[in-house]
mmCIF file with all atom_site columns, C-alpha atoms in Angstrom:
data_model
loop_
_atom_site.group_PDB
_atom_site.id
_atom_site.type_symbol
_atom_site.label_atom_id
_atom_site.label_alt_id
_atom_site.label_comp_id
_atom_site.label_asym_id
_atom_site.label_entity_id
_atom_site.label_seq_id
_atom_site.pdbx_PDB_ins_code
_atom_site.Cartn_x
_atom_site.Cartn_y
_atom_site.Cartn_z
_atom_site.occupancy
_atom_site.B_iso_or_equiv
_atom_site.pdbx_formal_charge
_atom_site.auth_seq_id
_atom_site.auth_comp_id
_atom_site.auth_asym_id
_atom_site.auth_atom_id
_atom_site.pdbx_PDB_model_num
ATOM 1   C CA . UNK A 1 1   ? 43.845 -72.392 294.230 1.00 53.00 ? 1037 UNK A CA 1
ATOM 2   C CA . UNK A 1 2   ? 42.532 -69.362 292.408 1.00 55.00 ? 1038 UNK A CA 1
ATOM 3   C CA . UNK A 1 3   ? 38.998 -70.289 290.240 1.00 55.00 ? 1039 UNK A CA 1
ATOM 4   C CA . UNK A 1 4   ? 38.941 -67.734 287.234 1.00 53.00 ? 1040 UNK A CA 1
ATOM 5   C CA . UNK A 1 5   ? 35.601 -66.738 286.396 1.00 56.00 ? 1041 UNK A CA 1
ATOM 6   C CA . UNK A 1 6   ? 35.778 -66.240 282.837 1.00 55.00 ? 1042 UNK A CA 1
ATOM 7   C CA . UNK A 1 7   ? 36.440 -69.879 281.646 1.00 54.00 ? 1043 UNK A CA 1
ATOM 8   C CA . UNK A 1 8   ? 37.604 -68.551 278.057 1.00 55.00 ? 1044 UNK A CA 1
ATOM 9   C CA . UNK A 1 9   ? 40.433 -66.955 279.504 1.00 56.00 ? 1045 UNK A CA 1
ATOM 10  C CA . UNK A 1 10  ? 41.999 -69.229 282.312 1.00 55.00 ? 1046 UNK A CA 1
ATOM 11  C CA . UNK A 1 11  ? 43.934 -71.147 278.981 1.00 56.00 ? 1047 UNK A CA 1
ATOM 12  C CA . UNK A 1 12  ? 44.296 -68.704 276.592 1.00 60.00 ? 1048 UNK A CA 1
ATOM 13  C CA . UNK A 1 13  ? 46.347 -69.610 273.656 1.00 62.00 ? 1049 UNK A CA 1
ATOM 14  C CA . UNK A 1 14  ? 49.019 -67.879 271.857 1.00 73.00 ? 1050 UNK A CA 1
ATOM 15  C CA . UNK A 1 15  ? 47.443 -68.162 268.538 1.00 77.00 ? 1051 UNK A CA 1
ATOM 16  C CA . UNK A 1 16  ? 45.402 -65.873 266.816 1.00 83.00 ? 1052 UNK A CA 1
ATOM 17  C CA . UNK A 1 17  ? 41.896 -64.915 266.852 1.00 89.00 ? 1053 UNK A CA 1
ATOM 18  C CA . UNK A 1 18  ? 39.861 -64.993 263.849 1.00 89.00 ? 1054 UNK A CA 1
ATOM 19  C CA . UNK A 1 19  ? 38.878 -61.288 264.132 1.00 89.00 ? 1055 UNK A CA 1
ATOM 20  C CA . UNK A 1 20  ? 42.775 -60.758 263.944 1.00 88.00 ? 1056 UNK A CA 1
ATOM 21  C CA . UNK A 1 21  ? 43.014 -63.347 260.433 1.00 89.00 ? 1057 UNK A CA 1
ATOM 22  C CA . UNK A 1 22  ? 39.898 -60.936 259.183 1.00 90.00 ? 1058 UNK A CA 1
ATOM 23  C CA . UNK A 1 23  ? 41.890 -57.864 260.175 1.00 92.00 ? 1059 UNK A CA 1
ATOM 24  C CA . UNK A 1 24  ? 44.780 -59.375 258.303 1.00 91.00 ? 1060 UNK A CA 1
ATOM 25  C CA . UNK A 1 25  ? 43.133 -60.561 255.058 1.00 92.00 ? 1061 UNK A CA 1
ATOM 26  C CA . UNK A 1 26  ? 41.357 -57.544 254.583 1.00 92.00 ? 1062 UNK A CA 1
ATOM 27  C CA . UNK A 1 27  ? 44.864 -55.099 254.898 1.00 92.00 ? 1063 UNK A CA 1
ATOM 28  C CA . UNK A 1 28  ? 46.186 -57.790 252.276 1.00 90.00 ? 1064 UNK A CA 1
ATOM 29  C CA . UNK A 1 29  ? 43.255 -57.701 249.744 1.00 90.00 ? 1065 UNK A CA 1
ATOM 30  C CA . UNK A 1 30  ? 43.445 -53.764 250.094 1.00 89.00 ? 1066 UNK A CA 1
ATOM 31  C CA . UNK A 1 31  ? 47.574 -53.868 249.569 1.00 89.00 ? 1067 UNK A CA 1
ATOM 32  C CA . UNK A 1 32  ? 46.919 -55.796 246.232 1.00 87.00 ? 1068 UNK A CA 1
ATOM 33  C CA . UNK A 1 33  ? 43.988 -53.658 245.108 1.00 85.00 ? 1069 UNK A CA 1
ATOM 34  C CA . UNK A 1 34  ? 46.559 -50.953 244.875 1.00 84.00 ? 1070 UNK A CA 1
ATOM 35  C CA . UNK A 1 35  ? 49.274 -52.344 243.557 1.00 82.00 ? 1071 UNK A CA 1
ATOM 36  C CA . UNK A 1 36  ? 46.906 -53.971 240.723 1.00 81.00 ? 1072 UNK A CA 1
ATOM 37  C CA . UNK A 1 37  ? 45.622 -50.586 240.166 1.00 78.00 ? 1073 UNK A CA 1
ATOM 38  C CA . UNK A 1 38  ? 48.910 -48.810 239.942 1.00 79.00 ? 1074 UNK A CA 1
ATOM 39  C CA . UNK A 1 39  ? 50.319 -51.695 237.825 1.00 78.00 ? 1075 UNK A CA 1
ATOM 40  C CA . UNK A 1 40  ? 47.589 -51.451 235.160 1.00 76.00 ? 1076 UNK A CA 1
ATOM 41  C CA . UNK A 1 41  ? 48.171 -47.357 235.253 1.00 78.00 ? 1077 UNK A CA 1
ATOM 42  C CA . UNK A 1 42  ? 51.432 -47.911 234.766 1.00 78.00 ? 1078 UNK A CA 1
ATOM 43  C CA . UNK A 1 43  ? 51.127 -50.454 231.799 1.00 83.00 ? 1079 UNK A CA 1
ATOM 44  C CA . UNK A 1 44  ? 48.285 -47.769 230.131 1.00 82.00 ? 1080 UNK A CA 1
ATOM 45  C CA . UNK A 1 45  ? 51.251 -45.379 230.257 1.00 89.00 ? 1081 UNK A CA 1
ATOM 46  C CA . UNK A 1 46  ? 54.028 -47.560 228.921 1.00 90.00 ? 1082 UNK A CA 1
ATOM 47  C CA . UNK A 1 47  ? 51.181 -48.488 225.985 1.00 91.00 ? 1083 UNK A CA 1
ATOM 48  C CA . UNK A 1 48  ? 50.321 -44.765 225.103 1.00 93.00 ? 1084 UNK A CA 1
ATOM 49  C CA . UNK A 1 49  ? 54.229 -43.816 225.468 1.00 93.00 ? 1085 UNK A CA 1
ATOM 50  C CA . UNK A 1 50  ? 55.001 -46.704 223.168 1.00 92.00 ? 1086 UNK A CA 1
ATOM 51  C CA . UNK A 1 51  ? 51.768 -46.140 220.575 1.00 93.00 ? 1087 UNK A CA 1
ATOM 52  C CA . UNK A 1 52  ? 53.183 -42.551 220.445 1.00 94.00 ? 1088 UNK A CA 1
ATOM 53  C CA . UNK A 1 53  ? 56.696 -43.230 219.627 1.00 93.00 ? 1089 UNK A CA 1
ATOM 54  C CA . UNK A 1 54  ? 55.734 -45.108 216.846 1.00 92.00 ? 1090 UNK A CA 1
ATOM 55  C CA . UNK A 1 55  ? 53.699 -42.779 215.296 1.00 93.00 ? 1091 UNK A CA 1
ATOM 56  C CA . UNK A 1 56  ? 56.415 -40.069 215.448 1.00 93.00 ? 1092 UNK A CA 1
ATOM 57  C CA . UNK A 1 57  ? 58.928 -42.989 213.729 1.00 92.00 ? 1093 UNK A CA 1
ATOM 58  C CA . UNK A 1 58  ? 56.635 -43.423 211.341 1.00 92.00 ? 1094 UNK A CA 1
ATOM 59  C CA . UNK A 1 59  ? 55.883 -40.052 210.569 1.00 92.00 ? 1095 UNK A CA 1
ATOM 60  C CA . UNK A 1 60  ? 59.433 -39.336 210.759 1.00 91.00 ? 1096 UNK A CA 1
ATOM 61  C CA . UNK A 1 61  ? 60.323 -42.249 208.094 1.00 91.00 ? 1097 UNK A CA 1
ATOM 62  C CA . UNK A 1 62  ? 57.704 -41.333 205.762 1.00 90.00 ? 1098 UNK A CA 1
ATOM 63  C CA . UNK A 1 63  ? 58.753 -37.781 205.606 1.00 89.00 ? 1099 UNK A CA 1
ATOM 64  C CA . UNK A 1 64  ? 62.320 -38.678 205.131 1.00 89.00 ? 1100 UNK A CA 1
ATOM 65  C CA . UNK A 1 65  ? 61.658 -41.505 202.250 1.00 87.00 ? 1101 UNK A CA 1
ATOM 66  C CA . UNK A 1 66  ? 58.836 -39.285 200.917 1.00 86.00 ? 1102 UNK A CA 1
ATOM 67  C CA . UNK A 1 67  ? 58.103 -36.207 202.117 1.00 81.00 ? 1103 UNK A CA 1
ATOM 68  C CA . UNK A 1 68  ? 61.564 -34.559 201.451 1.00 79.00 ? 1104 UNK A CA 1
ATOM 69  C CA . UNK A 1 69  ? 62.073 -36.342 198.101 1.00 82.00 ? 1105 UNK A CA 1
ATOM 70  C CA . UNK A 1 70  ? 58.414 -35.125 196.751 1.00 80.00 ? 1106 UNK A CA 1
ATOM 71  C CA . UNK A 1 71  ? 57.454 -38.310 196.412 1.00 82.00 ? 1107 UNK A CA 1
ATOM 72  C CA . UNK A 1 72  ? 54.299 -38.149 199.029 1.00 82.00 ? 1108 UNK A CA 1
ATOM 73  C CA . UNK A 1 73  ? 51.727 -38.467 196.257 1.00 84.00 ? 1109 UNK A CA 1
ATOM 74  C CA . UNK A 1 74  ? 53.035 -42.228 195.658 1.00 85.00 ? 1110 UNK A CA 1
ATOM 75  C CA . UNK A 1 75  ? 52.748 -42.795 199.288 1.00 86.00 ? 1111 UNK A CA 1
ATOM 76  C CA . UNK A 1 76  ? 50.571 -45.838 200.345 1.00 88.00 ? 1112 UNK A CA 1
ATOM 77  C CA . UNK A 1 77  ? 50.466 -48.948 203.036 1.00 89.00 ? 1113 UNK A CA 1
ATOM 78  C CA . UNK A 1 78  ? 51.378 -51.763 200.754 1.00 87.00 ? 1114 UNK A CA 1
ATOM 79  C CA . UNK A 1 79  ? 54.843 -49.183 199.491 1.00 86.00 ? 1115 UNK A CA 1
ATOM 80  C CA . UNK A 1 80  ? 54.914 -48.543 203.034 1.00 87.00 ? 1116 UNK A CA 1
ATOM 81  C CA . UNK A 1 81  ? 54.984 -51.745 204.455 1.00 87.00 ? 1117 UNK A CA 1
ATOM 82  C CA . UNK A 1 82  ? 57.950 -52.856 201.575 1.00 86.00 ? 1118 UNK A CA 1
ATOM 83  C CA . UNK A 1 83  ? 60.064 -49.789 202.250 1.00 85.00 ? 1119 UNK A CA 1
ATOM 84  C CA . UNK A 1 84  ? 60.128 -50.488 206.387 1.00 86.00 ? 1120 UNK A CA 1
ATOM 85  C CA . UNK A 1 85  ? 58.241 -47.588 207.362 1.00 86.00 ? 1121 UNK A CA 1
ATOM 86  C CA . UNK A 1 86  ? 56.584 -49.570 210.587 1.00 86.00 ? 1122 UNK A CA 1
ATOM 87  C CA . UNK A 1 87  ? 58.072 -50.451 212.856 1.00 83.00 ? 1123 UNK A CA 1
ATOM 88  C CA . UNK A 1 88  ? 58.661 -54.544 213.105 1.00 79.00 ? 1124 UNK A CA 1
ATOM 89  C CA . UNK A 1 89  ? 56.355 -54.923 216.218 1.00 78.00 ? 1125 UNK A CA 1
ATOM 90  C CA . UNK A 1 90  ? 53.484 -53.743 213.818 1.00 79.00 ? 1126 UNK A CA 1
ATOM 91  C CA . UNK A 1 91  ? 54.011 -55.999 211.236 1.00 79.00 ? 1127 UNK A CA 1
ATOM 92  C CA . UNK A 1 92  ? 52.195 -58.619 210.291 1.00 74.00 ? 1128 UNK A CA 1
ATOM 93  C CA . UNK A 1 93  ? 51.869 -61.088 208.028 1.00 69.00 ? 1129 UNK A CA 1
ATOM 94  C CA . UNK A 1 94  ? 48.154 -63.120 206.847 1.00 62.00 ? 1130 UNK A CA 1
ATOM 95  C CA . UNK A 1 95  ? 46.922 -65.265 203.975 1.00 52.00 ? 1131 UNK A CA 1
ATOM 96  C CA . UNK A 1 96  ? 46.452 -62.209 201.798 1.00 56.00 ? 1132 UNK A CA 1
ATOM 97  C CA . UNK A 1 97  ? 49.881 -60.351 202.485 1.00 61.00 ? 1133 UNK A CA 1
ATOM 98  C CA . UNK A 1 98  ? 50.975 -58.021 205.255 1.00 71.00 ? 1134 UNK A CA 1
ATOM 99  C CA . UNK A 1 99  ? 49.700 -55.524 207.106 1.00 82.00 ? 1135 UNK A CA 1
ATOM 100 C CA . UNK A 1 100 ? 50.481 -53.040 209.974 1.00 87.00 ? 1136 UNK A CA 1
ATOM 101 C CA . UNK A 1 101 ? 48.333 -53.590 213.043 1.00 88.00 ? 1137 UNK A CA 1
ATOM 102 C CA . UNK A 1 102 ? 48.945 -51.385 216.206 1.00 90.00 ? 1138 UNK A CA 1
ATOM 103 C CA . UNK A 1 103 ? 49.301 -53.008 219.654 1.00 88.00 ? 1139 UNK A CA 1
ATOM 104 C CA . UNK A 1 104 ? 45.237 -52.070 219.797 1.00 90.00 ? 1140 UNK A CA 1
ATOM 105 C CA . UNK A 1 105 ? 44.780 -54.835 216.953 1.00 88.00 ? 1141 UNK A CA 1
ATOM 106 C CA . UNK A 1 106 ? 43.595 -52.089 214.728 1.00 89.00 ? 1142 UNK A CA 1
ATOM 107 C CA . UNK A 1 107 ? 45.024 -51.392 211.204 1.00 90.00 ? 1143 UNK A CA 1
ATOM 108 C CA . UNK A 1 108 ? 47.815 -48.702 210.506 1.00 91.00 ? 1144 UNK A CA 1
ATOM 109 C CA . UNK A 1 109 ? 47.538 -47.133 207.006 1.00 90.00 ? 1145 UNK A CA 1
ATOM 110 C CA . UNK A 1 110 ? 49.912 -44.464 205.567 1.00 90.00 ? 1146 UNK A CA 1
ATOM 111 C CA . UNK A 1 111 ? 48.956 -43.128 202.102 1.00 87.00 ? 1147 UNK A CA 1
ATOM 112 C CA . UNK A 1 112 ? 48.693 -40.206 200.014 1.00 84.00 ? 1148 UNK A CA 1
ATOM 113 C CA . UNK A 1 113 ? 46.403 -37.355 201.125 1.00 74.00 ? 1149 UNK A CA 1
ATOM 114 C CA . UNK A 1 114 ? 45.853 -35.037 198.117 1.00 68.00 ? 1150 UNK A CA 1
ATOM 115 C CA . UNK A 1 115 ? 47.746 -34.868 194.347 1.00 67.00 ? 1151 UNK A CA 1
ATOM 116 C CA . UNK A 1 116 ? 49.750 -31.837 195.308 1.00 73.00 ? 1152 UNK A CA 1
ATOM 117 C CA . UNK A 1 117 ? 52.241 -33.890 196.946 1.00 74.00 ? 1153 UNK A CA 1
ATOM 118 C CA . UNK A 1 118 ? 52.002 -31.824 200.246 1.00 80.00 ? 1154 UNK A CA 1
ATOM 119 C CA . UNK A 1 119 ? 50.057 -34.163 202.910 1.00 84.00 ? 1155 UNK A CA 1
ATOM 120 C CA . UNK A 1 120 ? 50.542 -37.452 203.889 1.00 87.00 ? 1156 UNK A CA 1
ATOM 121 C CA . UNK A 1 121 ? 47.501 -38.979 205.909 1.00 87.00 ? 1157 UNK A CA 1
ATOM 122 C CA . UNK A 1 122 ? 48.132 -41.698 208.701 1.00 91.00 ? 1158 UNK A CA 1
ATOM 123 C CA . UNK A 1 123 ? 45.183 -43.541 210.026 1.00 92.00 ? 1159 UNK A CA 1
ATOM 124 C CA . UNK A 1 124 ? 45.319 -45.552 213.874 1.00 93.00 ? 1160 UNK A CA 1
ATOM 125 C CA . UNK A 1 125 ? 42.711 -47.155 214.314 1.00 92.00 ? 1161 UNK A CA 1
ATOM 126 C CA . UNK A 1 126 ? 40.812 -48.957 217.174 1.00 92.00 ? 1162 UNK A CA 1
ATOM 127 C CA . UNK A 1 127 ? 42.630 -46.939 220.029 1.00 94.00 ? 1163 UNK A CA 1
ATOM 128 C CA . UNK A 1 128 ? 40.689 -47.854 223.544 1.00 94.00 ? 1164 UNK A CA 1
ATOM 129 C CA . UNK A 1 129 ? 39.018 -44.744 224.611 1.00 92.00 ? 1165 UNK A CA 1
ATOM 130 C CA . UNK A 1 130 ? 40.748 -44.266 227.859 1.00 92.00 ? 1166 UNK A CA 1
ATOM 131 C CA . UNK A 1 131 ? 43.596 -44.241 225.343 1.00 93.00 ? 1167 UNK A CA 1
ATOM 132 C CA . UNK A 1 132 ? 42.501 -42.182 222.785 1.00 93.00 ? 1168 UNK A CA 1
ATOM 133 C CA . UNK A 1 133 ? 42.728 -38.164 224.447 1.00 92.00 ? 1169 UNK A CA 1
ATOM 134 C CA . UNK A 1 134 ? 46.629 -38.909 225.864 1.00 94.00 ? 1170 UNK A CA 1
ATOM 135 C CA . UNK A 1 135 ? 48.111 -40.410 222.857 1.00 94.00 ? 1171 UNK A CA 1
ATOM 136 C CA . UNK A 1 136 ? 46.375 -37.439 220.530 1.00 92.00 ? 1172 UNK A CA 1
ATOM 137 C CA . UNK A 1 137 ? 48.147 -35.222 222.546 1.00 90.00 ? 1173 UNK A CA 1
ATOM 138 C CA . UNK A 1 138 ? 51.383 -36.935 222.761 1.00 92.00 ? 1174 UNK A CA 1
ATOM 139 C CA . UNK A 1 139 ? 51.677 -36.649 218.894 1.00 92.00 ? 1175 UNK A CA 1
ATOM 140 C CA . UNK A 1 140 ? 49.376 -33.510 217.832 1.00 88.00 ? 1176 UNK A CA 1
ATOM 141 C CA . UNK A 1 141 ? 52.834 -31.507 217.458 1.00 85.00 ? 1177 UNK A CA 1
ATOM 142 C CA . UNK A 1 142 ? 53.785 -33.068 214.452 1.00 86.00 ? 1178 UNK A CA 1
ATOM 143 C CA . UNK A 1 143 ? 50.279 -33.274 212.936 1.00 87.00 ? 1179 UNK A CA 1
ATOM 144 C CA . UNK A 1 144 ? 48.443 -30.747 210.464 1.00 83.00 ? 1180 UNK A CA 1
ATOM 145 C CA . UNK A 1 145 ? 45.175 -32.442 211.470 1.00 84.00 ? 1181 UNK A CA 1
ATOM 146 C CA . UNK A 1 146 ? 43.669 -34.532 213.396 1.00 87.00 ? 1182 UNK A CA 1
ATOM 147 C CA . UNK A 1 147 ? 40.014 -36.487 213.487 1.00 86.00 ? 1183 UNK A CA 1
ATOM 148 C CA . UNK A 1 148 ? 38.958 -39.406 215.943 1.00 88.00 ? 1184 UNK A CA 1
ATOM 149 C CA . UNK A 1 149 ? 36.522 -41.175 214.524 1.00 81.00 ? 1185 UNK A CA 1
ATOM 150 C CA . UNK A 1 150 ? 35.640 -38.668 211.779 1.00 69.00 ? 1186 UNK A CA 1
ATOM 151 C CA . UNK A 1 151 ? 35.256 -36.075 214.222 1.00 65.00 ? 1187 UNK A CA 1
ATOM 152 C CA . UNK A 1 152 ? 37.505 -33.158 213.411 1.00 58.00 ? 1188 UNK A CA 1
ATOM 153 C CA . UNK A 1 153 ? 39.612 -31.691 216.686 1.00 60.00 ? 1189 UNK A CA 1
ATOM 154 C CA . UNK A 1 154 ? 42.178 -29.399 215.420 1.00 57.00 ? 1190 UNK A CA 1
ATOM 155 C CA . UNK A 1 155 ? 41.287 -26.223 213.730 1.00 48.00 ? 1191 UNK A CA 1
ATOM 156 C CA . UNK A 1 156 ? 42.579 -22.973 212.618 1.00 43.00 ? 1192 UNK A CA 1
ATOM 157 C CA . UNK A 1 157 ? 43.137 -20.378 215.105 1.00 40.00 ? 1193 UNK A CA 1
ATOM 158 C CA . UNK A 1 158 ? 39.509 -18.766 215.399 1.00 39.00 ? 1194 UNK A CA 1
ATOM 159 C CA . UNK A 1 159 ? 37.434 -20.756 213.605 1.00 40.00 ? 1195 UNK A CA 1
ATOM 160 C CA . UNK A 1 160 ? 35.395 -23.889 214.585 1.00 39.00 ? 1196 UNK A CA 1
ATOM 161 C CA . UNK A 1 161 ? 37.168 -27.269 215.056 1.00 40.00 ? 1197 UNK A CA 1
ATOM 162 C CA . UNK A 1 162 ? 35.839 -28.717 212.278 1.00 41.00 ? 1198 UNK A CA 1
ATOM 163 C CA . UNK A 1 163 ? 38.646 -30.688 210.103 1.00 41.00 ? 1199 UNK A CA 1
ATOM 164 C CA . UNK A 1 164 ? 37.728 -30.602 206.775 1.00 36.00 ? 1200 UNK A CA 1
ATOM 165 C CA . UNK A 1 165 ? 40.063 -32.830 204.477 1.00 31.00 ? 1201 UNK A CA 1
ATOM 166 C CA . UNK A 1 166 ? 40.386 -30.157 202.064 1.00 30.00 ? 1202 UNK A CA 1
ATOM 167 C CA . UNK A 1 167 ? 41.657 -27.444 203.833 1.00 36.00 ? 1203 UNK A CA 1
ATOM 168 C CA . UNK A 1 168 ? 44.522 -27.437 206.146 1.00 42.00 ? 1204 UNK A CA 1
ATOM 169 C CA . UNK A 1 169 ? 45.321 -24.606 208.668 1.00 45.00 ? 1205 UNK A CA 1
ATOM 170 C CA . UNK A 1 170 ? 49.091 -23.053 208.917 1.00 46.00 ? 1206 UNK A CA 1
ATOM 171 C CA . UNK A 1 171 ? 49.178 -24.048 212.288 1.00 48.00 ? 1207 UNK A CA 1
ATOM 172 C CA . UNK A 1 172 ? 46.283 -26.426 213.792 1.00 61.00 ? 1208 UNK A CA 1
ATOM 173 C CA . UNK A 1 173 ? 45.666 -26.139 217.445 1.00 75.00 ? 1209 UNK A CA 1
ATOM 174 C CA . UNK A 1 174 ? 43.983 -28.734 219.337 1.00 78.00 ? 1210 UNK A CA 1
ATOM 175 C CA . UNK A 1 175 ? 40.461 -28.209 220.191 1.00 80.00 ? 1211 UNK A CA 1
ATOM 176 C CA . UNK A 1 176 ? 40.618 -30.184 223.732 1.00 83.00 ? 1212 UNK A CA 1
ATOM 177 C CA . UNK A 1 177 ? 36.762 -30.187 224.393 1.00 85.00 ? 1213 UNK A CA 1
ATOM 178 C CA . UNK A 1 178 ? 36.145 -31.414 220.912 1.00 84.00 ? 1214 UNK A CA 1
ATOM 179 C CA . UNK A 1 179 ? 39.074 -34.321 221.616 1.00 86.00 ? 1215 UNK A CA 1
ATOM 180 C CA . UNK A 1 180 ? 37.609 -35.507 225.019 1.00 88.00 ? 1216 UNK A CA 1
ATOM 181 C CA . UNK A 1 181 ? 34.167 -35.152 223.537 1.00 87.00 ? 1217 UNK A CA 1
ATOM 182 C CA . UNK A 1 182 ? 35.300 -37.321 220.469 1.00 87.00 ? 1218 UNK A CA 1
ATOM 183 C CA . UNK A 1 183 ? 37.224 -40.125 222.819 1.00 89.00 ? 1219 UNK A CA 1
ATOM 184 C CA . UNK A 1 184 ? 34.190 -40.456 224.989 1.00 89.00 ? 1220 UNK A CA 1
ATOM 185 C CA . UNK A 1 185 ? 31.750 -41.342 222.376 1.00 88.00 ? 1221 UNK A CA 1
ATOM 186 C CA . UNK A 1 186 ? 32.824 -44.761 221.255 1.00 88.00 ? 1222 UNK A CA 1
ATOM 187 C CA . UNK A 1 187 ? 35.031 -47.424 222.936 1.00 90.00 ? 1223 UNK A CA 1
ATOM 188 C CA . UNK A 1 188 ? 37.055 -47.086 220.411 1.00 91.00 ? 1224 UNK A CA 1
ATOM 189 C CA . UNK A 1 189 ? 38.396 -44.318 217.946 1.00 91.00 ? 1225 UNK A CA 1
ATOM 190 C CA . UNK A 1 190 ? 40.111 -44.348 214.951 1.00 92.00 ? 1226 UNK A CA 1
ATOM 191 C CA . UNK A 1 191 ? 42.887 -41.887 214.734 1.00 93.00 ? 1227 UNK A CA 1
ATOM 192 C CA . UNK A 1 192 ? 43.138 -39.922 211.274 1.00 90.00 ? 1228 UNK A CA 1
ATOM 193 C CA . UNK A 1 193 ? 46.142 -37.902 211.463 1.00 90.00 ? 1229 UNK A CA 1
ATOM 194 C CA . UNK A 1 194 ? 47.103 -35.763 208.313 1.00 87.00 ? 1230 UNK A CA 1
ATOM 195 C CA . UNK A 1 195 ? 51.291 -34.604 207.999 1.00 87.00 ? 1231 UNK A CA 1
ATOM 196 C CA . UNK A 1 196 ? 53.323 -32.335 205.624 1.00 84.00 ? 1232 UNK A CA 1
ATOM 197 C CA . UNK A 1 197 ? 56.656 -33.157 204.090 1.00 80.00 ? 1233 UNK A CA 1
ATOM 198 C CA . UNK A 1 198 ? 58.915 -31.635 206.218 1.00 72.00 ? 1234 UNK A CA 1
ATOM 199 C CA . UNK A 1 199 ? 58.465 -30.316 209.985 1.00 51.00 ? 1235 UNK A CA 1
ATOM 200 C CA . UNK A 1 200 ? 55.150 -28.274 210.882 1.00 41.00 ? 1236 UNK A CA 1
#
């Protein structure tokens, strides 16, 4: 009869070690960390895609029930909100009335920016500022100007990117350092988008 000298191994199970469940645990917790990562990157996305298609609809609406009828002067949230410019998602109704709140919580405004019937001014507020620089720049095609947070980031072509309410370039560009530099300093901005009547 053969006497093994390591005791431990003579009846060695077929189970598994506990190094081998610590091995396995650990690959598992590092699997969901992933997929909980690129689940939450994926839902930012579908957020700012969705934020940003409603601001174009809305844009869109208020030009075509507005804008092109020279009616932009009348333009505010309450005429807004009666005529269906948000969309239903955004809608909501309290004690007071209704109002338009974005998926954010914060309050959607549309009204008239000046008397000359030219600019409409859309304001989206309490946008999360991981949020803030992606949606911006989704939607800064269709804007004349842009502030976050009363910070102005689109300017005329060679001259600073301050947005000053009263004056309106041809073309705005986006200022990208003054955007990220505007996103970054709260944890929330509110967006201040102004629009023309018809297509910029």
């Amino acid at each position: 009869m053969a006497i093994c000298s390591n005791p431990f191994r003579a009846g060695r199970s077929k189970g598994i070690t506990l190094v081998e469940v610590a091995i396995g645990l650990t690959i598992s917790a590092l699997v969901l960390a992933v997929s909980y990562s690129a689940a939450q990157s994926g839902f930012r996305r579908n957020e700012i895609t969705a934020n940003a298609d409603s601001i174009v609809e809305i844009v869109t609406a208020a030009r075509a029930a507005y804008g092109q009828r020279g009616l932009f002067n009348q333009l505010n949230t309450q005429l807004a909100l009666q005529s269906g410019l948000f969309p239903h998602q955004y809608l909501r109704t309290t004690q007071v009335g209704n109002d338009a709140v974005n998926s954010y919580g914060g309050p959607i405004a549309l009204e008239a920016f000046d008397v000359s019937n030219s600019f409409a001014y859309l304001r989206f507020e309490g946008v999360p500022a991981d949020q803030c620089m992606p949606l911006v720049m989704a939607v800064s095609d269709i804007m004349q100007g842009i502030a976050v947070t009363r910070i102005g980031v689109t300017a005329k072509p060679g001259s600073n990117a301050e947005w000053n309410v009263k004056q309106h370039a041809d073309h705005s560009v986006l200022d990208i350092s003054a955007l990220e530099a505007a996103c970054t300093l709260y944890s929330q901005s509110n967006l201040h988008f102004s629009f023309t009547r018809g297509s910029v």
